[in-house]
Amino acid sequence: MTNLKIPFGELKLPQFPVPEGHTVESWLRAACQEGLERRYGTVTRELQDRLDYELSVIDKMGFSSYFLIVWDLRRFAVDSGIRVGPGRGSAAGSLIAYLLGITSIDPLRYDLIFERFLNPSRKEMPDIDLDFASEDRGRIIEYIREKYGHEKVAQIITFGTMKARAVLRDVGRVLGQELPVIDRLAKKIPKVLDISLAEARKMEPEIEKDLKENPPLQELWDISLKLEDLHRHASKHASGVVIGDRPLDELVPIAVFDDIEVTQFDMNILTKLGVLKVDIL
């Protein structure tokens, strides 16, 4: 009755609007060339070679529009008097990001490596975090909606999962077991990031002792093992925004939280789908 095909690995970047007579590639080069002269004054062979290399990689991987979109967002913020961070992470290794003003650190001065940010051997979407003043984050998102179309922009869903301590407490409440008893068991879970119930039982001998001596706790544990890591609730991602090359409901399922459209796929699946994700931090 249905024939659903979901193509993975195909880029679905929105086309950044460029002046007549330009492609996104030629417009990116023009903006970078102007930035090269503005930042350095004298354009040496080393500078030109580094720029040409980065542009060739970005062009080959199909990411020219991405850099123009990020450049435009930062430029809008600066022009609007919104405080913007200097850039961070591996994007600081890109000369192009520096020339466009996306980052404020000269990668050549500090011998930063472009391939740590974008490597032609790995077909992965660039990931540039944009830091804006928290009180103005809504203005940035609204600008994105106005520029690319409300139907093409949404925020990203995130799922809370039932981790070791939380699943014990949730299941214990449903079973009607005494809260102090459940709490004592949950507190015996070692404080290790993302530890599982099985790992906790091996690491903490007192857990094994409690389960053997208290059959209701063993029942609680067995049910919790089956529910561990399942999604507990959904919420809106703190910073992720998606921009589609077409109405997003043609690409991903959409939900509405408090009058805000969010994707029903999380950020990991969106990356595999090739949809543009921007972190507005």
PDB file of C-alpha atoms in Angstrom:
ATOM      1  CA  MET A   1       0.000   0.000   0.000  1.00  0.00           C
ATOM      2  CA  THR A   2       2.962   2.305   0.515  1.00  0.00           C
ATOM      3  CA  ASN A   3       6.281   2.716  -1.232  1.00  0.00           C
ATOM      4  CA  LEU A   4       8.432   5.003   0.893  1.00  0.00           C
ATOM      5  CA  LYS A   5      11.996   5.690  -0.163  1.00  0.00           C
ATOM      6  CA  ILE A   6      14.233   7.853   2.019  1.00  0.00           C
ATOM      7  CA  PRO A   7      17.481   8.755   0.227  1.00  0.00           C
ATOM      8  CA  PHE A   8      20.447   9.170   2.542  1.00  0.00           C
ATOM      9  CA  GLY A   9      23.643  11.050   1.760  1.00  0.00           C
ATOM     10  CA  GLU A  10      22.090  13.487  -0.740  1.00  0.00           C
ATOM     11  CA  LEU A  11      22.655  17.150   0.100  1.00  0.00           C
ATOM     12  CA  LYS A  12      19.489  19.238   0.301  1.00  0.00           C
ATOM     13  CA  LEU A  13      21.019  22.669   0.853  1.00  0.00           C
ATOM     14  CA  PRO A  14      18.878  25.734   0.138  1.00  0.00           C
ATOM     15  CA  GLN A  15      20.303  27.886  -2.614  1.00  0.00           C
ATOM     16  CA  PHE A  16      21.581  31.164  -1.271  1.00  0.00           C
ATOM     17  CA  PRO A  17      20.290  34.081  -3.413  1.00  0.00           C
ATOM     18  CA  VAL A  18      23.185  35.664  -5.327  1.00  0.00           C
ATOM     19  CA  PRO A  19      23.391  38.683  -7.667  1.00  0.00           C
ATOM     20  CA  GLU A  20      22.536  38.171 -11.313  1.00  0.00           C
ATOM     21  CA  GLY A  21      25.449  36.818 -13.311  1.00  0.00           C
ATOM     22  CA  HIS A  22      26.886  34.892 -10.362  1.00  0.00           C
ATOM     23  CA  THR A  23      26.665  31.321  -9.158  1.00  0.00           C
ATOM     24  CA  VAL A  24      26.971  30.498  -5.456  1.00  0.00           C
ATOM     25  CA  GLU A  25      30.523  29.356  -6.192  1.00  0.00           C
ATOM     26  CA  SER A  26      31.567  32.555  -7.983  1.00  0.00           C
ATOM     27  CA  TRP A  27      29.867  34.754  -5.371  1.00  0.00           C
ATOM     28  CA  LEU A  28      31.635  32.936  -2.543  1.00  0.00           C
ATOM     29  CA  ARG A  29      34.964  33.380  -4.317  1.00  0.00           C
ATOM     30  CA  ALA A  30      34.315  37.082  -4.868  1.00  0.00           C
ATOM     31  CA  ALA A  31      33.408  37.600  -1.198  1.00  0.00           C
ATOM     32  CA  CYS A  32      36.501  35.682  -0.064  1.00  0.00           C
ATOM     33  CA  GLN A  33      38.797  37.552  -2.448  1.00  0.00           C
ATOM     34  CA  GLU A  34      37.531  40.864  -1.101  1.00  0.00           C
ATOM     35  CA  GLY A  35      38.013  39.570   2.439  1.00  0.00           C
ATOM     36  CA  LEU A  36      41.554  38.459   1.640  1.00  0.00           C
ATOM     37  CA  GLU A  37      42.548  41.964   0.612  1.00  0.00           C
ATOM     38  CA  ARG A  38      40.705  43.537   3.540  1.00  0.00           C
ATOM     39  CA  ARG A  39      42.221  41.227   6.163  1.00  0.00           C
ATOM     40  CA  TYR A  40      45.799  41.074   4.895  1.00  0.00           C
ATOM     41  CA  GLY A  41      46.339  44.010   2.551  1.00  0.00           C
ATOM     42  CA  THR A  42      49.064  42.361   0.510  1.00  0.00           C
ATOM     43  CA  VAL A  43      47.920  39.092  -1.053  1.00  0.00           C
ATOM     44  CA  THR A  44      50.901  36.726  -1.032  1.00  0.00           C
ATOM     45  CA  ARG A  45      51.180  33.497  -2.994  1.00  0.00           C
ATOM     46  CA  GLU A  46      50.795  31.529   0.268  1.00  0.00           C
ATOM     47  CA  LEU A  47      47.515  33.289   1.049  1.00  0.00           C
ATOM     48  CA  GLN A  48      46.150  32.881  -2.467  1.00  0.00           C
ATOM     49  CA  ASP A  49      47.096  29.192  -2.605  1.00  0.00           C
ATOM     50  CA  ARG A  50      45.415  28.500   0.729  1.00  0.00           C
ATOM     51  CA  LEU A  51      42.245  30.292  -0.384  1.00  0.00           C
ATOM     52  CA  ASP A  52      42.190  28.491  -3.734  1.00  0.00           C
ATOM     53  CA  TYR A  53      42.652  25.139  -2.008  1.00  0.00           C
ATOM     54  CA  GLU A  54      39.833  25.679   0.476  1.00  0.00           C
ATOM     55  CA  LEU A  55      37.494  26.928  -2.242  1.00  0.00           C
ATOM     56  CA  SER A  56      38.265  23.902  -4.411  1.00  0.00           C
ATOM     57  CA  VAL A  57      37.416  21.528  -1.547  1.00  0.00           C
ATOM     58  CA  ILE A  58      34.203  23.381  -0.698  1.00  0.00           C
ATOM     59  CA  ASP A  59      33.178  23.536  -4.365  1.00  0.00           C
ATOM     60  CA  LYS A  60      33.913  19.834  -4.892  1.00  0.00           C
ATOM     61  CA  MET A  61      31.878  18.853  -1.810  1.00  0.00           C
ATOM     62  CA  GLY A  62      28.964  21.143  -2.754  1.00  0.00           C
ATOM     63  CA  PHE A  63      29.093  23.356   0.333  1.00  0.00           C
ATOM     64  CA  SER A  64      29.393  26.837  -1.201  1.00  0.00           C
ATOM     65  CA  SER A  65      25.802  27.719  -0.357  1.00  0.00           C
ATOM     66  CA  TYR A  66      26.340  26.632   3.251  1.00  0.00           C
ATOM     67  CA  PHE A  67      29.159  29.137   3.785  1.00  0.00           C
ATOM     68  CA  LEU A  68      27.147  31.944   2.214  1.00  0.00           C
ATOM     69  CA  ILE A  69      24.174  31.166   4.474  1.00  0.00           C
ATOM     70  CA  VAL A  70      26.309  31.218   7.622  1.00  0.00           C
ATOM     71  CA  TRP A  71      28.102  34.381   6.444  1.00  0.00           C
ATOM     72  CA  ASP A  72      24.747  36.081   5.863  1.00  0.00           C
ATOM     73  CA  LEU A  73      23.449  35.164   9.330  1.00  0.00           C
ATOM     74  CA  ARG A  74      26.489  36.610  11.038  1.00  0.00           C
ATOM     75  CA  ARG A  75      26.380  39.727   8.868  1.00  0.00           C
ATOM     76  CA  PHE A  76      22.693  40.267   9.726  1.00  0.00           C
ATOM     77  CA  ALA A  77      23.494  39.980  13.430  1.00  0.00           C
ATOM     78  CA  VAL A  78      26.360  42.479  13.257  1.00  0.00           C
ATOM     79  CA  ASP A  79      24.320  44.933  11.177  1.00  0.00           C
ATOM     80  CA  SER A  80      21.436  44.593  13.676  1.00  0.00           C
ATOM     81  CA  GLY A  81      23.611  45.316  16.693  1.00  0.00           C
ATOM     82  CA  ILE A  82      23.370  41.766  18.014  1.00  0.00           C
ATOM     83  CA  ARG A  83      26.408  40.570  19.955  1.00  0.00           C
ATOM     84  CA  VAL A  84      28.193  37.726  18.130  1.00  0.00           C
ATOM     85  CA  GLY A  85      30.892  35.347  19.340  1.00  0.00           C
ATOM     86  CA  PRO A  86      34.345  35.139  17.683  1.00  0.00           C
ATOM     87  CA  GLY A  87      33.821  31.567  16.456  1.00  0.00           C
ATOM     88  CA  ARG A  88      35.104  28.359  17.981  1.00  0.00           C
ATOM     89  CA  GLY A  89      35.817  24.728  17.322  1.00  0.00           C
ATOM     90  CA  SER A  90      37.374  23.308  14.180  1.00  0.00           C
ATOM     91  CA  ALA A  91      35.873  26.098  12.007  1.00  0.00           C
ATOM     92  CA  ALA A  92      38.725  28.290  13.260  1.00  0.00           C
ATOM     93  CA  GLY A  93      40.992  26.286  10.937  1.00  0.00           C
ATOM     94  CA  SER A  94      39.250  27.663   7.852  1.00  0.00           C
ATOM     95  CA  LEU A  95      40.730  30.687   6.119  1.00  0.00           C
ATOM     96  CA  ILE A  96      37.413  31.207   4.332  1.00  0.00           C
ATOM     97  CA  ALA A  97      35.552  31.426   7.651  1.00  0.00           C
ATOM     98  CA  TYR A  98      38.073  34.068   8.753  1.00  0.00           C
ATOM     99  CA  LEU A  99      37.805  36.062   5.524  1.00  0.00           C
ATOM    100  CA  LEU A 100      34.006  36.099   5.733  1.00  0.00           C
ATOM    101  CA  GLY A 101      34.084  37.215   9.358  1.00  0.00           C
ATOM    102  CA  ILE A 102      32.458  33.996  10.582  1.00  0.00           C
ATOM    103  CA  THR A 103      35.484  33.518  12.851  1.00  0.00           C
ATOM    104  CA  SER A 104      37.884  36.128  14.204  1.00  0.00           C
ATOM    105  CA  ILE A 105      41.062  34.057  14.446  1.00  0.00           C
ATOM    106  CA  ASP A 106      43.701  34.016  11.718  1.00  0.00           C
ATOM    107  CA  PRO A 107      44.288  30.298  10.998  1.00  0.00           C
ATOM    108  CA  LEU A 108      47.602  30.963   9.246  1.00  0.00           C
ATOM    109  CA  ARG A 109      49.031  32.879  12.182  1.00  0.00           C
ATOM    110  CA  TYR A 110      48.339  29.960  14.517  1.00  0.00           C
ATOM    111  CA  ASP A 111      49.012  27.135  12.014  1.00  0.00           C
ATOM    112  CA  LEU A 112      45.460  25.810  12.271  1.00  0.00           C
ATOM    113  CA  ILE A 113      44.559  22.925   9.972  1.00  0.00           C
ATOM    114  CA  PHE A 114      41.674  23.230   7.513  1.00  0.00           C
ATOM    115  CA  GLU A 115      41.260  19.444   7.172  1.00  0.00           C
ATOM    116  CA  ARG A 116      40.274  19.150  10.824  1.00  0.00           C
ATOM    117  CA  PHE A 117      37.217  21.227   9.916  1.00  0.00           C
ATOM    118  CA  LEU A 118      36.476  19.910   6.440  1.00  0.00           C
ATOM    119  CA  ASN A 119      38.104  16.855   4.947  1.00  0.00           C
ATOM    120  CA  PRO A 120      37.448  15.880   1.323  1.00  0.00           C
ATOM    121  CA  SER A 121      37.831  12.207   2.263  1.00  0.00           C
ATOM    122  CA  ARG A 122      34.762  12.450   4.548  1.00  0.00           C
ATOM    123  CA  LYS A 123      31.457  13.538   3.013  1.00  0.00           C
ATOM    124  CA  GLU A 124      30.192  15.298   6.115  1.00  0.00           C
ATOM    125  CA  MET A 125      28.304  18.551   6.382  1.00  0.00           C
ATOM    126  CA  PRO A 126      30.351  21.402   7.896  1.00  0.00           C
ATOM    127  CA  ASP A 127      29.355  22.254  11.442  1.00  0.00           C
ATOM    128  CA  ILE A 128      29.847  25.890  12.418  1.00  0.00           C
ATOM    129  CA  ASP A 129      28.421  26.922  15.770  1.00  0.00           C
ATOM    130  CA  LEU A 130      27.111  30.495  15.791  1.00  0.00           C
ATOM    131  CA  ASP A 131      27.087  32.257  19.165  1.00  0.00           C
ATOM    132  CA  PHE A 132      24.623  35.112  19.563  1.00  0.00           C
ATOM    133  CA  ALA A 133      23.408  37.087  22.558  1.00  0.00           C
ATOM    134  CA  SER A 134      20.765  34.883  24.195  1.00  0.00           C
ATOM    135  CA  GLU A 135      18.135  37.621  24.301  1.00  0.00           C
ATOM    136  CA  ASP A 136      18.399  38.072  20.508  1.00  0.00           C
ATOM    137  CA  ARG A 137      18.346  34.411  19.471  1.00  0.00           C
ATOM    138  CA  GLY A 138      14.677  34.688  18.509  1.00  0.00           C
ATOM    139  CA  ARG A 139      15.465  37.578  16.133  1.00  0.00           C
ATOM    140  CA  ILE A 140      18.005  35.424  14.300  1.00  0.00           C
ATOM    141  CA  ILE A 141      15.556  32.548  13.899  1.00  0.00           C
ATOM    142  CA  GLU A 142      12.844  34.910  12.669  1.00  0.00           C
ATOM    143  CA  TYR A 143      15.274  36.366  10.113  1.00  0.00           C
ATOM    144  CA  ILE A 144      15.964  32.836   8.831  1.00  0.00           C
ATOM    145  CA  ARG A 145      12.215  32.201   8.489  1.00  0.00           C
ATOM    146  CA  GLU A 146      11.629  35.444   6.611  1.00  0.00           C
ATOM    147  CA  LYS A 147      14.562  34.912   4.238  1.00  0.00           C
ATOM    148  CA  TYR A 148      14.037  31.253   3.340  1.00  0.00           C
ATOM    149  CA  GLY A 149      10.308  30.855   3.965  1.00  0.00           C
ATOM    150  CA  HIS A 150       8.450  29.790   7.095  1.00  0.00           C
ATOM    151  CA  GLU A 151       7.531  26.465   5.501  1.00  0.00           C
ATOM    152  CA  LYS A 152      11.226  25.668   4.945  1.00  0.00           C
ATOM    153  CA  VAL A 153      12.427  26.373   8.496  1.00  0.00           C
ATOM    154  CA  ALA A 154      11.890  24.439  11.713  1.00  0.00           C
ATOM    155  CA  GLN A 155      13.624  23.731  14.960  1.00  0.00           C
ATOM    156  CA  ILE A 156      14.872  20.273  15.869  1.00  0.00           C
ATOM    157  CA  ILE A 157      13.340  17.753  18.202  1.00  0.00           C
ATOM    158  CA  THR A 158      15.354  16.096  20.941  1.00  0.00           C
ATOM    159  CA  PHE A 159      14.403  13.032  22.926  1.00  0.00           C
ATOM    160  CA  GLY A 160      14.944  12.398  26.596  1.00  0.00           C
ATOM    161  CA  THR A 161      15.797   8.747  27.242  1.00  0.00           C
ATOM    162  CA  MET A 162      15.269   6.530  30.260  1.00  0.00           C
ATOM    163  CA  LYS A 163      18.764   6.158  31.659  1.00  0.00           C
ATOM    164  CA  ALA A 164      19.733   3.826  34.493  1.00  0.00           C
ATOM    165  CA  ARG A 165      18.631   5.850  37.537  1.00  0.00           C
ATOM    166  CA  ALA A 166      15.636   7.468  35.873  1.00  0.00           C
ATOM    167  CA  VAL A 167      14.168   4.210  34.571  1.00  0.00           C
ATOM    168  CA  LEU A 168      14.402   2.610  38.014  1.00  0.00           C
ATOM    169  CA  ARG A 169      12.519   5.503  39.581  1.00  0.00           C
ATOM    170  CA  ASP A 170       9.870   5.642  36.827  1.00  0.00           C
ATOM    171  CA  VAL A 171       9.186   1.910  36.870  1.00  0.00           C
ATOM    172  CA  GLY A 172       9.210   1.832  40.679  1.00  0.00           C
ATOM    173  CA  ARG A 173       6.500   4.505  40.838  1.00  0.00           C
ATOM    174  CA  VAL A 174       4.324   2.593  38.370  1.00  0.00           C
ATOM    175  CA  LEU A 175       4.736  -0.628  40.379  1.00  0.00           C
ATOM    176  CA  GLY A 176       3.777   1.222  43.538  1.00  0.00           C
ATOM    177  CA  GLN A 177       6.961   0.317  45.378  1.00  0.00           C
ATOM    178  CA  GLU A 178       8.149   2.406  48.308  1.00  0.00           C
ATOM    179  CA  LEU A 179       9.971   5.508  47.112  1.00  0.00           C
ATOM    180  CA  PRO A 180      12.740   5.422  49.765  1.00  0.00           C
ATOM    181  CA  VAL A 181      13.594   1.829  48.749  1.00  0.00           C
ATOM    182  CA  ILE A 182      13.683   2.745  45.049  1.00  0.00           C
ATOM    183  CA  ASP A 183      15.766   5.812  45.799  1.00  0.00           C
ATOM    184  CA  ARG A 184      18.357   3.831  47.774  1.00  0.00           C
ATOM    185  CA  LEU A 185      18.727   1.399  44.859  1.00  0.00           C
ATOM    186  CA  ALA A 186      18.996   4.196  42.292  1.00  0.00           C
ATOM    187  CA  LYS A 187      21.677   5.965  44.324  1.00  0.00           C
ATOM    188  CA  LYS A 188      23.832   2.836  44.213  1.00  0.00           C
ATOM    189  CA  ILE A 189      24.196   3.245  40.428  1.00  0.00           C
ATOM    190  CA  PRO A 190      27.838   4.414  39.993  1.00  0.00           C
ATOM    191  CA  LYS A 191      28.203   8.001  38.786  1.00  0.00           C
ATOM    192  CA  VAL A 192      29.611   7.107  35.372  1.00  0.00           C
ATOM    193  CA  LEU A 193      28.433   8.896  32.238  1.00  0.00           C
ATOM    194  CA  ASP A 194      25.812   6.872  30.312  1.00  0.00           C
ATOM    195  CA  ILE A 195      26.337   3.793  32.482  1.00  0.00           C
ATOM    196  CA  SER A 196      23.880   0.965  31.814  1.00  0.00           C
ATOM    197  CA  LEU A 197      22.028  -1.105  34.375  1.00  0.00           C
ATOM    198  CA  ALA A 198      24.011  -4.193  33.406  1.00  0.00           C
ATOM    199  CA  GLU A 199      27.303  -2.331  33.863  1.00  0.00           C
ATOM    200  CA  ALA A 200      26.148  -0.914  37.190  1.00  0.00           C
ATOM    201  CA  ARG A 201      25.275  -4.381  38.503  1.00  0.00           C
ATOM    202  CA  LYS A 202      28.776  -5.626  37.673  1.00  0.00           C
ATOM    203  CA  MET A 203      30.496  -2.592  39.198  1.00  0.00           C
ATOM    204  CA  GLU A 204      28.496  -2.339  42.430  1.00  0.00           C
ATOM    205  CA  PRO A 205      28.257  -5.542  44.543  1.00  0.00           C
ATOM    206  CA  GLU A 206      25.569  -4.040  46.804  1.00  0.00           C
ATOM    207  CA  ILE A 207      23.158  -3.922  43.872  1.00  0.00           C
ATOM    208  CA  GLU A 208      23.518  -7.669  43.361  1.00  0.00           C
ATOM    209  CA  LYS A 209      22.956  -8.230  47.094  1.00  0.00           C
ATOM    210  CA  ASP A 210      19.803  -6.059  47.175  1.00  0.00           C
ATOM    211  CA  LEU A 211      18.268  -7.814  44.178  1.00  0.00           C
ATOM    212  CA  LYS A 212      18.814 -11.278  45.644  1.00  0.00           C
ATOM    213  CA  GLU A 213      17.380 -10.347  49.018  1.00  0.00           C
ATOM    214  CA  ASN A 214      14.354  -8.412  47.734  1.00  0.00           C
ATOM    215  CA  PRO A 215      12.210 -10.124  45.012  1.00  0.00           C
ATOM    216  CA  PRO A 216      10.134  -6.947  44.304  1.00  0.00           C
ATOM    217  CA  LEU A 217      13.387  -5.103  43.537  1.00  0.00           C
ATOM    218  CA  GLN A 218      14.394  -7.897  41.181  1.00  0.00           C
ATOM    219  CA  GLU A 219      11.068  -7.475  39.353  1.00  0.00           C
ATOM    220  CA  LEU A 220      11.688  -3.730  39.182  1.00  0.00           C
ATOM    221  CA  TRP A 221      15.170  -4.370  37.790  1.00  0.00           C
ATOM    222  CA  ASP A 222      13.989  -6.861  35.154  1.00  0.00           C
ATOM    223  CA  ILE A 223      11.315  -4.489  33.816  1.00  0.00           C
ATOM    224  CA  SER A 224      13.757  -1.577  33.861  1.00  0.00           C
ATOM    225  CA  LEU A 225      16.222  -3.563  31.754  1.00  0.00           C
ATOM    226  CA  LYS A 226      13.595  -3.868  29.014  1.00  0.00           C
ATOM    227  CA  LEU A 227      12.730  -0.160  29.070  1.00  0.00           C
ATOM    228  CA  GLU A 228      16.236   1.262  29.502  1.00  0.00           C
ATOM    229  CA  ASP A 229      17.274   3.764  26.779  1.00  0.00           C
ATOM    230  CA  LEU A 230      13.775   4.056  25.303  1.00  0.00           C
ATOM    231  CA  HIS A 231      12.535   7.576  24.639  1.00  0.00           C
ATOM    232  CA  ARG A 232      10.832   9.077  27.667  1.00  0.00           C
ATOM    233  CA  HIS A 233       9.752  12.459  26.315  1.00  0.00           C
ATOM    234  CA  ALA A 234      10.301  14.844  23.419  1.00  0.00           C
ATOM    235  CA  SER A 235      11.311  18.481  23.565  1.00  0.00           C
ATOM    236  CA  LYS A 236      12.785  21.243  21.418  1.00  0.00           C
ATOM    237  CA  HIS A 237      16.555  21.222  20.866  1.00  0.00           C
ATOM    238  CA  ALA A 238      18.265  24.112  22.599  1.00  0.00           C
ATOM    239  CA  SER A 239      19.960  25.511  19.482  1.00  0.00           C
ATOM    240  CA  GLY A 240      19.346  23.470  16.324  1.00  0.00           C
ATOM    241  CA  VAL A 241      17.521  25.036  13.375  1.00  0.00           C
ATOM    242  CA  VAL A 242      16.847  23.286  10.056  1.00  0.00           C
ATOM    243  CA  ILE A 243      16.594  25.044   6.685  1.00  0.00           C
ATOM    244  CA  GLY A 244      15.231  23.021   3.766  1.00  0.00           C
ATOM    245  CA  ASP A 245      15.606  23.460   0.028  1.00  0.00           C
ATOM    246  CA  ARG A 246      11.845  22.854  -0.202  1.00  0.00           C
ATOM    247  CA  PRO A 247       8.925  22.802   2.280  1.00  0.00           C
ATOM    248  CA  LEU A 248      10.172  20.683   5.157  1.00  0.00           C
ATOM    249  CA  ASP A 249       7.034  18.553   5.317  1.00  0.00           C
ATOM    250  CA  GLU A 250       8.188  17.089   1.988  1.00  0.00           C
ATOM    251  CA  LEU A 251      11.413  15.918   3.635  1.00  0.00           C
ATOM    252  CA  VAL A 252      10.700  15.141   7.278  1.00  0.00           C
ATOM    253  CA  PRO A 253       7.671  14.715   9.563  1.00  0.00           C
ATOM    254  CA  ILE A 254       6.815  17.889  11.461  1.00  0.00           C
ATOM    255  CA  ALA A 255       5.326  18.362  14.937  1.00  0.00           C
ATOM    256  CA  VAL A 256       4.260  21.540  16.739  1.00  0.00           C
ATOM    257  CA  PHE A 257       5.413  22.370  20.278  1.00  0.00           C
ATOM    258  CA  ASP A 258       3.948  25.568  21.747  1.00  0.00           C
ATOM    259  CA  ASP A 259       3.182  26.952  18.250  1.00  0.00           C
ATOM    260  CA  ILE A 260       6.760  26.213  17.092  1.00  0.00           C
ATOM    261  CA  GLU A 261       7.347  23.739  14.256  1.00  0.00           C
ATOM    262  CA  VAL A 262       9.925  21.064  15.052  1.00  0.00           C
ATOM    263  CA  THR A 263      11.194  18.126  13.034  1.00  0.00           C
ATOM    264  CA  GLN A 264      10.196  14.695  14.304  1.00  0.00           C
ATOM    265  CA  PHE A 265      13.618  13.370  13.257  1.00  0.00           C
ATOM    266  CA  ASP A 266      16.494  14.153  15.601  1.00  0.00           C
ATOM    267  CA  MET A 267      19.724  15.847  14.581  1.00  0.00           C
ATOM    268  CA  ASN A 268      21.560  12.599  13.775  1.00  0.00           C
ATOM    269  CA  ILE A 269      18.963  11.454  11.262  1.00  0.00           C
ATOM    270  CA  LEU A 270      18.730  14.950   9.765  1.00  0.00           C
ATOM    271  CA  THR A 271      22.484  14.878   9.137  1.00  0.00           C
ATOM    272  CA  LYS A 272      22.165  11.560   7.290  1.00  0.00           C
ATOM    273  CA  LEU A 273      19.318  13.017   5.218  1.00  0.00           C
ATOM    274  CA  GLY A 274      21.591  15.854   4.052  1.00  0.00           C
ATOM    275  CA  VAL A 275      19.338  18.590   5.436  1.00  0.00           C
ATOM    276  CA  LEU A 276      21.045  21.828   6.504  1.00  0.00           C
ATOM    277  CA  LYS A 277      21.312  22.150  10.277  1.00  0.00           C
ATOM    278  CA  VAL A 278      22.551  25.350  11.872  1.00  0.00           C
ATOM    279  CA  ASP A 279      23.277  25.712  15.586  1.00  0.00           C
ATOM    280  CA  ILE A 280      22.096  29.109  16.822  1.00  0.00           C
ATOM    281  CA  LEU A 281      23.717  29.138  20.258  1.00  0.00           C
TER     282      LEU A 281
END
